[in-house]
Tab-separated table of C-alpha atoms and ligand atoms in Angstrom:
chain	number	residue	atom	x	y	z
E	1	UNK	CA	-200.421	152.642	37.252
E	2	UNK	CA	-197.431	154.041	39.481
E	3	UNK	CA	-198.149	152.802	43.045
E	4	UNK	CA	-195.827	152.464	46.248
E	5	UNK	CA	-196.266	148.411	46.955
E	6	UNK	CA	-194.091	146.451	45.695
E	7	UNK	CA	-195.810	142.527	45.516
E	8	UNK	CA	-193.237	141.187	42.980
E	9	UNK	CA	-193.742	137.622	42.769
E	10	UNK	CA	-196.437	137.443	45.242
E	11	UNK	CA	-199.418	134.509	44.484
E	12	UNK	CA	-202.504	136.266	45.329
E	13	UNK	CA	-206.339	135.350	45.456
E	14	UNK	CA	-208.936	137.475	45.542
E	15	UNK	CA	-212.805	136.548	45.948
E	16	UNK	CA	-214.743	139.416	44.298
E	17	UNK	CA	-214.410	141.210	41.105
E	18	UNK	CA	-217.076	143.852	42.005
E	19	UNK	CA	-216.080	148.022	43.394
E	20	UNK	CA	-213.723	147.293	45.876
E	21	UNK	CA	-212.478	143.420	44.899
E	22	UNK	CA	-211.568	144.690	41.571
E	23	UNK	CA	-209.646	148.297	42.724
E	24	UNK	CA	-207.498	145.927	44.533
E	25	UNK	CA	-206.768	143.324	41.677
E	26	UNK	CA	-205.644	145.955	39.916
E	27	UNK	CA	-203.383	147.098	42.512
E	28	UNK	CA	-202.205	144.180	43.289
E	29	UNK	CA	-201.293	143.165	39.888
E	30	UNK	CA	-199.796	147.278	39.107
E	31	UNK	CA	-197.637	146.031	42.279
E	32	UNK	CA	-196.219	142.838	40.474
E	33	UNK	CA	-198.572	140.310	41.806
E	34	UNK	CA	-200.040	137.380	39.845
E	35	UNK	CA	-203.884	137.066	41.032
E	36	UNK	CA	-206.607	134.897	40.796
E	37	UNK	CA	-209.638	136.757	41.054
E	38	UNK	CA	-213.461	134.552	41.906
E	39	UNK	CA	-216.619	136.244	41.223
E	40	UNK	CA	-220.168	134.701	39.915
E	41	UNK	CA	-220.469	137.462	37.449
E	42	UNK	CA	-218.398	136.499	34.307
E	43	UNK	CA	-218.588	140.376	32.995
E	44	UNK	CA	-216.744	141.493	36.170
E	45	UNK	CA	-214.140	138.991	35.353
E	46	UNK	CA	-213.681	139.403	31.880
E	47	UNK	CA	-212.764	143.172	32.360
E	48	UNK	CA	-209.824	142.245	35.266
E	49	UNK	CA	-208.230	139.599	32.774
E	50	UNK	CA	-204.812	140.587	31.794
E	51	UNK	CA	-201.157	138.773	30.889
E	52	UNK	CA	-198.022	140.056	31.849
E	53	UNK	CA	-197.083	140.917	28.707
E	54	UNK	CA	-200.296	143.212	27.858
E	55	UNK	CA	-199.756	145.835	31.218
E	56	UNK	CA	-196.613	146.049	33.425
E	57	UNK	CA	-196.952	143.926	36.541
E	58	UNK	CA	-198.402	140.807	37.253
E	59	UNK	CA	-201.217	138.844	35.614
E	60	UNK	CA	-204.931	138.576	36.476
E	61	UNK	CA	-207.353	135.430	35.858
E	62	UNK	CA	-210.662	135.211	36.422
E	63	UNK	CA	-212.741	132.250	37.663
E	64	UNK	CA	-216.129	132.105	36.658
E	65	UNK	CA	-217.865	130.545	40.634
E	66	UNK	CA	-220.454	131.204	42.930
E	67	UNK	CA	-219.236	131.073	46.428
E	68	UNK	CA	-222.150	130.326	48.461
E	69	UNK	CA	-221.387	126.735	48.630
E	70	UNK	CA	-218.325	124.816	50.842
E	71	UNK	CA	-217.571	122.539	48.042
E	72	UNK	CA	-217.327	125.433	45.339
E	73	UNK	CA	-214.791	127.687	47.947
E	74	UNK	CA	-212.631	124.713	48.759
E	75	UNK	CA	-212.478	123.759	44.756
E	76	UNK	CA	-211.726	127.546	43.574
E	77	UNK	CA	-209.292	127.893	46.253
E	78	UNK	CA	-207.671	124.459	44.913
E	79	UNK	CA	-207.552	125.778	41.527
E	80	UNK	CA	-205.841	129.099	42.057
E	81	UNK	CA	-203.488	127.097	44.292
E	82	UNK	CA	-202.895	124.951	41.356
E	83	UNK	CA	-202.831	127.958	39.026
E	84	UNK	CA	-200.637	130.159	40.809
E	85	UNK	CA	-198.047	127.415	42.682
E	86	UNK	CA	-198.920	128.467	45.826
E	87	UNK	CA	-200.343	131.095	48.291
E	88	UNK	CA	-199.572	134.244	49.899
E	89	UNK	CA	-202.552	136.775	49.666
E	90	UNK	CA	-205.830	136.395	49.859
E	91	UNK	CA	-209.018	139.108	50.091
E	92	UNK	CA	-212.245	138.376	50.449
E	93	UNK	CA	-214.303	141.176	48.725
E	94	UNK	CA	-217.382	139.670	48.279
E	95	UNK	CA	-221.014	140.690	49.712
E	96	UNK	CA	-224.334	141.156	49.579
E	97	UNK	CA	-227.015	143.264	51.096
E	98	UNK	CA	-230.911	143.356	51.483
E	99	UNK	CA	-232.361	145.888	53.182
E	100	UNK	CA	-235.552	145.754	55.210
E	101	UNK	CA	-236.587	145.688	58.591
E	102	UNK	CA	-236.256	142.350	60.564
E	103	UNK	CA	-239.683	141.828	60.878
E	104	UNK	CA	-239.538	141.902	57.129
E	105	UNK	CA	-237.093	139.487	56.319
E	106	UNK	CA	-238.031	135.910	55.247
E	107	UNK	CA	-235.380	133.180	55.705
E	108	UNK	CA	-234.035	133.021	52.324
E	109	UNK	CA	-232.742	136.563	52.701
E	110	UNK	CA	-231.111	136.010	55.741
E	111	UNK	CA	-229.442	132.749	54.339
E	112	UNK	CA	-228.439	134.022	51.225
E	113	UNK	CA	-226.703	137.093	53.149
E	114	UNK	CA	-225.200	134.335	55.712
E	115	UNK	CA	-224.241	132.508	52.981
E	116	UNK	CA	-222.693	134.585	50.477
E	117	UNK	CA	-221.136	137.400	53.367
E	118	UNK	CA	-220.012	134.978	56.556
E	119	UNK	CA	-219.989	131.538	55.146
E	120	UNK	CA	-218.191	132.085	52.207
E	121	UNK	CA	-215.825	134.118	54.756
E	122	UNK	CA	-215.234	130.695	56.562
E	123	UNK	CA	-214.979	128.148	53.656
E	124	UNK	CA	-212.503	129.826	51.671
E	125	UNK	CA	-210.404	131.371	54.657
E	126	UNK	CA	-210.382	127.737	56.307
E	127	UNK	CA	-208.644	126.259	52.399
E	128	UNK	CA	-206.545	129.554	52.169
E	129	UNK	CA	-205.144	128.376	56.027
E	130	UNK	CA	-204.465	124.806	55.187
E	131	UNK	CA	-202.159	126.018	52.604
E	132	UNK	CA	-200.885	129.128	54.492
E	133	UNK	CA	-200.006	127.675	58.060
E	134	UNK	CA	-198.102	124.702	56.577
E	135	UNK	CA	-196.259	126.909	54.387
E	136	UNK	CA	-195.560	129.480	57.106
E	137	UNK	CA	-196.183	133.024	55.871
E	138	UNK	CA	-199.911	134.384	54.304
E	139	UNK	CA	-201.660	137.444	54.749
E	140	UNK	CA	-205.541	137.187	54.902
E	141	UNK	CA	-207.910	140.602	54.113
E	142	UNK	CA	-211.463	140.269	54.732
E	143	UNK	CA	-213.512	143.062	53.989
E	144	UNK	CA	-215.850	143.621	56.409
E	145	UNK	CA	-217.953	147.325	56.897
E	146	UNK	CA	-218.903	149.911	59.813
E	147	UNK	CA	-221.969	147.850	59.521
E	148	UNK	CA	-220.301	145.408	61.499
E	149	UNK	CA	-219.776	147.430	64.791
E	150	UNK	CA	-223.045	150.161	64.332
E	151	UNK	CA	-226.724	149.425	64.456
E	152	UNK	CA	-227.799	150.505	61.110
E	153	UNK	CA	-231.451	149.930	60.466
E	154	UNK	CA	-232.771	147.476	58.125
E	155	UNK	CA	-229.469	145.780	58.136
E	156	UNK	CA	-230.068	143.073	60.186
E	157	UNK	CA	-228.390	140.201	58.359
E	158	UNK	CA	-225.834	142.317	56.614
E	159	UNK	CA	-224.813	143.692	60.034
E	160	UNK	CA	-224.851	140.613	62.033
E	161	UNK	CA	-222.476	138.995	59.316
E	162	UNK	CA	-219.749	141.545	59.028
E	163	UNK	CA	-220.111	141.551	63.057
E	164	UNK	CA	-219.459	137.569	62.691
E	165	UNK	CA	-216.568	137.970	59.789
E	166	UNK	CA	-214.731	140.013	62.771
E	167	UNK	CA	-214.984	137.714	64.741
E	168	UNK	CA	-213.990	134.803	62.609
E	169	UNK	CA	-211.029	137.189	61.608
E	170	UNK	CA	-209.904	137.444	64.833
E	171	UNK	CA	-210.334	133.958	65.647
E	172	UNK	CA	-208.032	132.653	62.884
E	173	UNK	CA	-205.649	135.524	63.570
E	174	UNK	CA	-205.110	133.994	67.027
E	175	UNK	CA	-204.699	130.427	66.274
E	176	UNK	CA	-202.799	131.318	63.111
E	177	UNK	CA	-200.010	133.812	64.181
E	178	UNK	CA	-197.747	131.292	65.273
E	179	UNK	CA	-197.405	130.307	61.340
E	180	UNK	CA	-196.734	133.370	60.351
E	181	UNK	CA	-200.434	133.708	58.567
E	182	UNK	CA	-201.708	137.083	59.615
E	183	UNK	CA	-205.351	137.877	59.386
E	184	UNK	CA	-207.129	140.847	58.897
E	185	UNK	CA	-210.217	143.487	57.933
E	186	UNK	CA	-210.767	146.637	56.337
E	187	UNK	CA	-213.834	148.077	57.514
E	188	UNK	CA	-215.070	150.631	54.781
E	189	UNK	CA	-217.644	153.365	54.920
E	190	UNK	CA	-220.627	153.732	52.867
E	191	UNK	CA	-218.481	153.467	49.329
E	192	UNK	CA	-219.686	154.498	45.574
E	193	UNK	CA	-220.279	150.771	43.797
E	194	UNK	CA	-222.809	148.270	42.455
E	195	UNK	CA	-223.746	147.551	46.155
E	196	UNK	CA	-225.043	151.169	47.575
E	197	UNK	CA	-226.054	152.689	43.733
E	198	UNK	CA	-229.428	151.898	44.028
E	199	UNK	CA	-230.028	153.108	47.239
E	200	UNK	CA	-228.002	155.983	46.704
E	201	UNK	CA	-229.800	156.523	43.750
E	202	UNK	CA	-233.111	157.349	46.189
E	203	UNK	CA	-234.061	161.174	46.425
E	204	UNK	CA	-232.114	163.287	49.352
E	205	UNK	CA	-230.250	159.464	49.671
E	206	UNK	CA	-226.952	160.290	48.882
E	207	UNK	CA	-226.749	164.312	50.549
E	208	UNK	CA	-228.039	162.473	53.676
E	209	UNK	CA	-225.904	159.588	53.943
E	210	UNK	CA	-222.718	162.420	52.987
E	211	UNK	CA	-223.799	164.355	56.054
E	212	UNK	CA	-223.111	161.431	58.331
E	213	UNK	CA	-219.158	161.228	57.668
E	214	UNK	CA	-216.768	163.784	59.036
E	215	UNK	CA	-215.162	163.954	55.937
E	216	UNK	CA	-217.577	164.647	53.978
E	217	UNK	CA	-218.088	162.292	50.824
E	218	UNK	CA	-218.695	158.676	50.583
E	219	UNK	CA	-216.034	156.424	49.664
E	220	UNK	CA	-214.680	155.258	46.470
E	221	UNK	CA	-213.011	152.399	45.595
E	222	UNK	CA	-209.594	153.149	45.869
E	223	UNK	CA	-209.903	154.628	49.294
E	224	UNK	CA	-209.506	150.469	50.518
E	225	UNK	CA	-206.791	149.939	48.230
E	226	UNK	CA	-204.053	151.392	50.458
E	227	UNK	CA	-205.274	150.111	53.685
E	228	UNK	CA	-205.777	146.426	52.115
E	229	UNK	CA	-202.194	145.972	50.522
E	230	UNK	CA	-200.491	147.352	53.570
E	231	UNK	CA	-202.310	144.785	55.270
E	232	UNK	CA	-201.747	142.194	52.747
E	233	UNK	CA	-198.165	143.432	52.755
E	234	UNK	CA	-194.698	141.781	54.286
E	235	UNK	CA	-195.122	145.266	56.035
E	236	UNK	CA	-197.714	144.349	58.175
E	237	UNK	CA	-195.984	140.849	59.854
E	238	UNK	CA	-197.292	142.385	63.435
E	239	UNK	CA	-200.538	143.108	63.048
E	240	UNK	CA	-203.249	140.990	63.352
E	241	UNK	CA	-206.570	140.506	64.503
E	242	UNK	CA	-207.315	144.221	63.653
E	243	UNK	CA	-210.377	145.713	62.247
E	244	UNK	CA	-209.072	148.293	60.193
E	245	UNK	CA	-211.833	151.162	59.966
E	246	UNK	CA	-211.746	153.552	56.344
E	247	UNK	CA	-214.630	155.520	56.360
E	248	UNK	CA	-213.556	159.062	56.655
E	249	UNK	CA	-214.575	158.999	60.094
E	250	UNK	CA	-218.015	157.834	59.821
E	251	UNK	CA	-217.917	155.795	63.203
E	252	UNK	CA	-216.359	158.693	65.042
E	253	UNK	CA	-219.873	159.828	65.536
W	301	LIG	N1	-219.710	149.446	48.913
W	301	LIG	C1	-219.858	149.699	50.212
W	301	LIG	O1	-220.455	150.722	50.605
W	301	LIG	C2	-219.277	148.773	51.247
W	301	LIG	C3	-219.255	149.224	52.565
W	301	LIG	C4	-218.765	148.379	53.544
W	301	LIG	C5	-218.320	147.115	53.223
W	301	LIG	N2	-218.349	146.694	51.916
W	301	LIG	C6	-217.914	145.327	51.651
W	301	LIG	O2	-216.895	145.315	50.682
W	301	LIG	C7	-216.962	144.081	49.934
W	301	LIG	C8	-217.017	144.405	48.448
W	301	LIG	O3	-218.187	145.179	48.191
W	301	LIG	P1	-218.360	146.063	46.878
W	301	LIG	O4	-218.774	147.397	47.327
W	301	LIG	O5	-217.163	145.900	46.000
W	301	LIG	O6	-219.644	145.365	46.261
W	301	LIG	P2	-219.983	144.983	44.742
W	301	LIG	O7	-221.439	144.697	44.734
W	301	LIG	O8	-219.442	146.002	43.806
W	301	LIG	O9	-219.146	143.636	44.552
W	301	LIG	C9	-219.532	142.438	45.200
W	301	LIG	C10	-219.151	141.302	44.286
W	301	LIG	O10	-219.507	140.082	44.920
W	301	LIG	C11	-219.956	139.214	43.888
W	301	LIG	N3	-220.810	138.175	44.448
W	301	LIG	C12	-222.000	138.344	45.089
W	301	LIG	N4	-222.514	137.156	45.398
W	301	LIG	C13	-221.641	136.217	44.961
W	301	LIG	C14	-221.632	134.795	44.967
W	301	LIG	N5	-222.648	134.109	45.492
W	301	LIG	N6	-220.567	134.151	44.441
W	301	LIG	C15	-219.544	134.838	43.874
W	301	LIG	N7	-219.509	136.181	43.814
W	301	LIG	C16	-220.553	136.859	44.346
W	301	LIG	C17	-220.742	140.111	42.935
W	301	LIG	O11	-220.909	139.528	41.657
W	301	LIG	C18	-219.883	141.367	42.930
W	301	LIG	O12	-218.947	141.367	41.868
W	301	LIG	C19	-218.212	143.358	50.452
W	301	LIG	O13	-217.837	142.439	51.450
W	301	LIG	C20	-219.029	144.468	51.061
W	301	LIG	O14	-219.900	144.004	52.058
W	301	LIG	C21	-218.818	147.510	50.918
């Protein structure tokens, strides 16, 4: 694919093969990077997979791990470090949502949400850092949602986690800008993938949730790529600590 970044040579991890994680493997890997890419779901992975030699650009591995676990993150994070000889990008595009009231929500939802959307957010950012501040340049993406700043209902743990990724993004971003790691998150708008089809799916769903951004679609998956490799770019050495909001305007209102 023709694209404007320019990642030649850039080591690059990615945690999430699904909508979004996978739109920006591809670009980063069109752009000349090599990426790991982590995701529970082998089928996500097997359709990323590429070598240098079958597409232009970089190459793309999969590994086959479910993140909800400190031991797993720090191991996959040691084994694309291994893989890829070192570190310089890394997105965390993985997430989860169940939505119901909190009154209706039993303790194994909320701890699967916590787990899989702001713990998994910690474990592998914290073994991304101890190879990126010693090495003295990285560029951390989370992906967190307009969830994490507006009081949707029904998304009680959904919302309080992308509230607590910003906050662990900005957190990092402070004690990490001295080592030239910056840290980051793209804050997306309802978008078209596996995680809002079913909902969407729901009679007057999608017209109603369309009438609630300025612009006047949902997302797709490519609207995050730009915003995530500029800040996963050289480009972006002075920002950090920024929530960076693409929803066509949806929290304008
Ligand atoms: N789609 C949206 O409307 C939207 C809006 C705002 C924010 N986001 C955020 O963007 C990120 C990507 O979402 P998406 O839309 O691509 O969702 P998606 O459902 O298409 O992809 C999520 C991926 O995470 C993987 N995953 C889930 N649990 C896992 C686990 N325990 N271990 C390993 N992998 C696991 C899934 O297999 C899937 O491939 C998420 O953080 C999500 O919260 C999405």
């Amino acid at each position: 694919m023709k694209t404007i970044w320019n990642f030649t040579g850039a080591r690059a991890l990615v945690a999430g093969a699904g909508g979004i994680g996978s739109a920006v493997t591809e670009a980063l890997a069109d752009a000349g990077a090599d990426v790991v890419v982590l995701d529970r779901d082998p089928a996500g992975l097997a359709g990323l997979a590429r070598t240098g030699t079958e597409k232009a650009g970089g190459t793309v591995r999969g590994l086959n791990t479910d993140l909800t676990s400190a031991g797993a993150c720090r191991d996959a994070v040691a084994d694309a470090v291994g893989y890829l000889g070192g570190l310089d990008v890394f997105v965390h595009a993985v997430g989860a949502n169940d939505r119901r009231p909190v009154l209706e929500t039993p303790d194994e939802v909320w701890e699967r949400i916590v787990a899989i959307n702001l713990s998994s957010a910690f474990w592998l950012g914290r073994a991304v850092g101890e190879v990126m501040v010693p090495g003295g340049y990285g560029r951390v993406v989370y992906l967190s949602s307009v969830s994490g700043l507006l009081a949707h209902r029904d998304h009680a743990p959904y919302a309080a986690t992308k509230g607590g990724v910003n906050q662990l993004m900005r957190v990092m971003a402070r004690e990490w800008a001295p080592h030239g790691v910056t840290v980051n998150a793209v804050a997306p708008g309802y978008t078209e993938t596996d995680l809002t089809r079913a909902y969407l799916a729901k009679p007057g769903m999608r017209a109603s949730m369309e009438a609630l951004v300025p612009a006047g679609r949902l997302g797709r998956p490519g609207d995050l790529v730009g915003p995530a490799l500029f800040l996963a770019s050289p480009e972006a050495a002075f920002v950090t600590g920024q929530v960076l909001y693409a929803d066509g305007g949806r929290t304008l209102v």
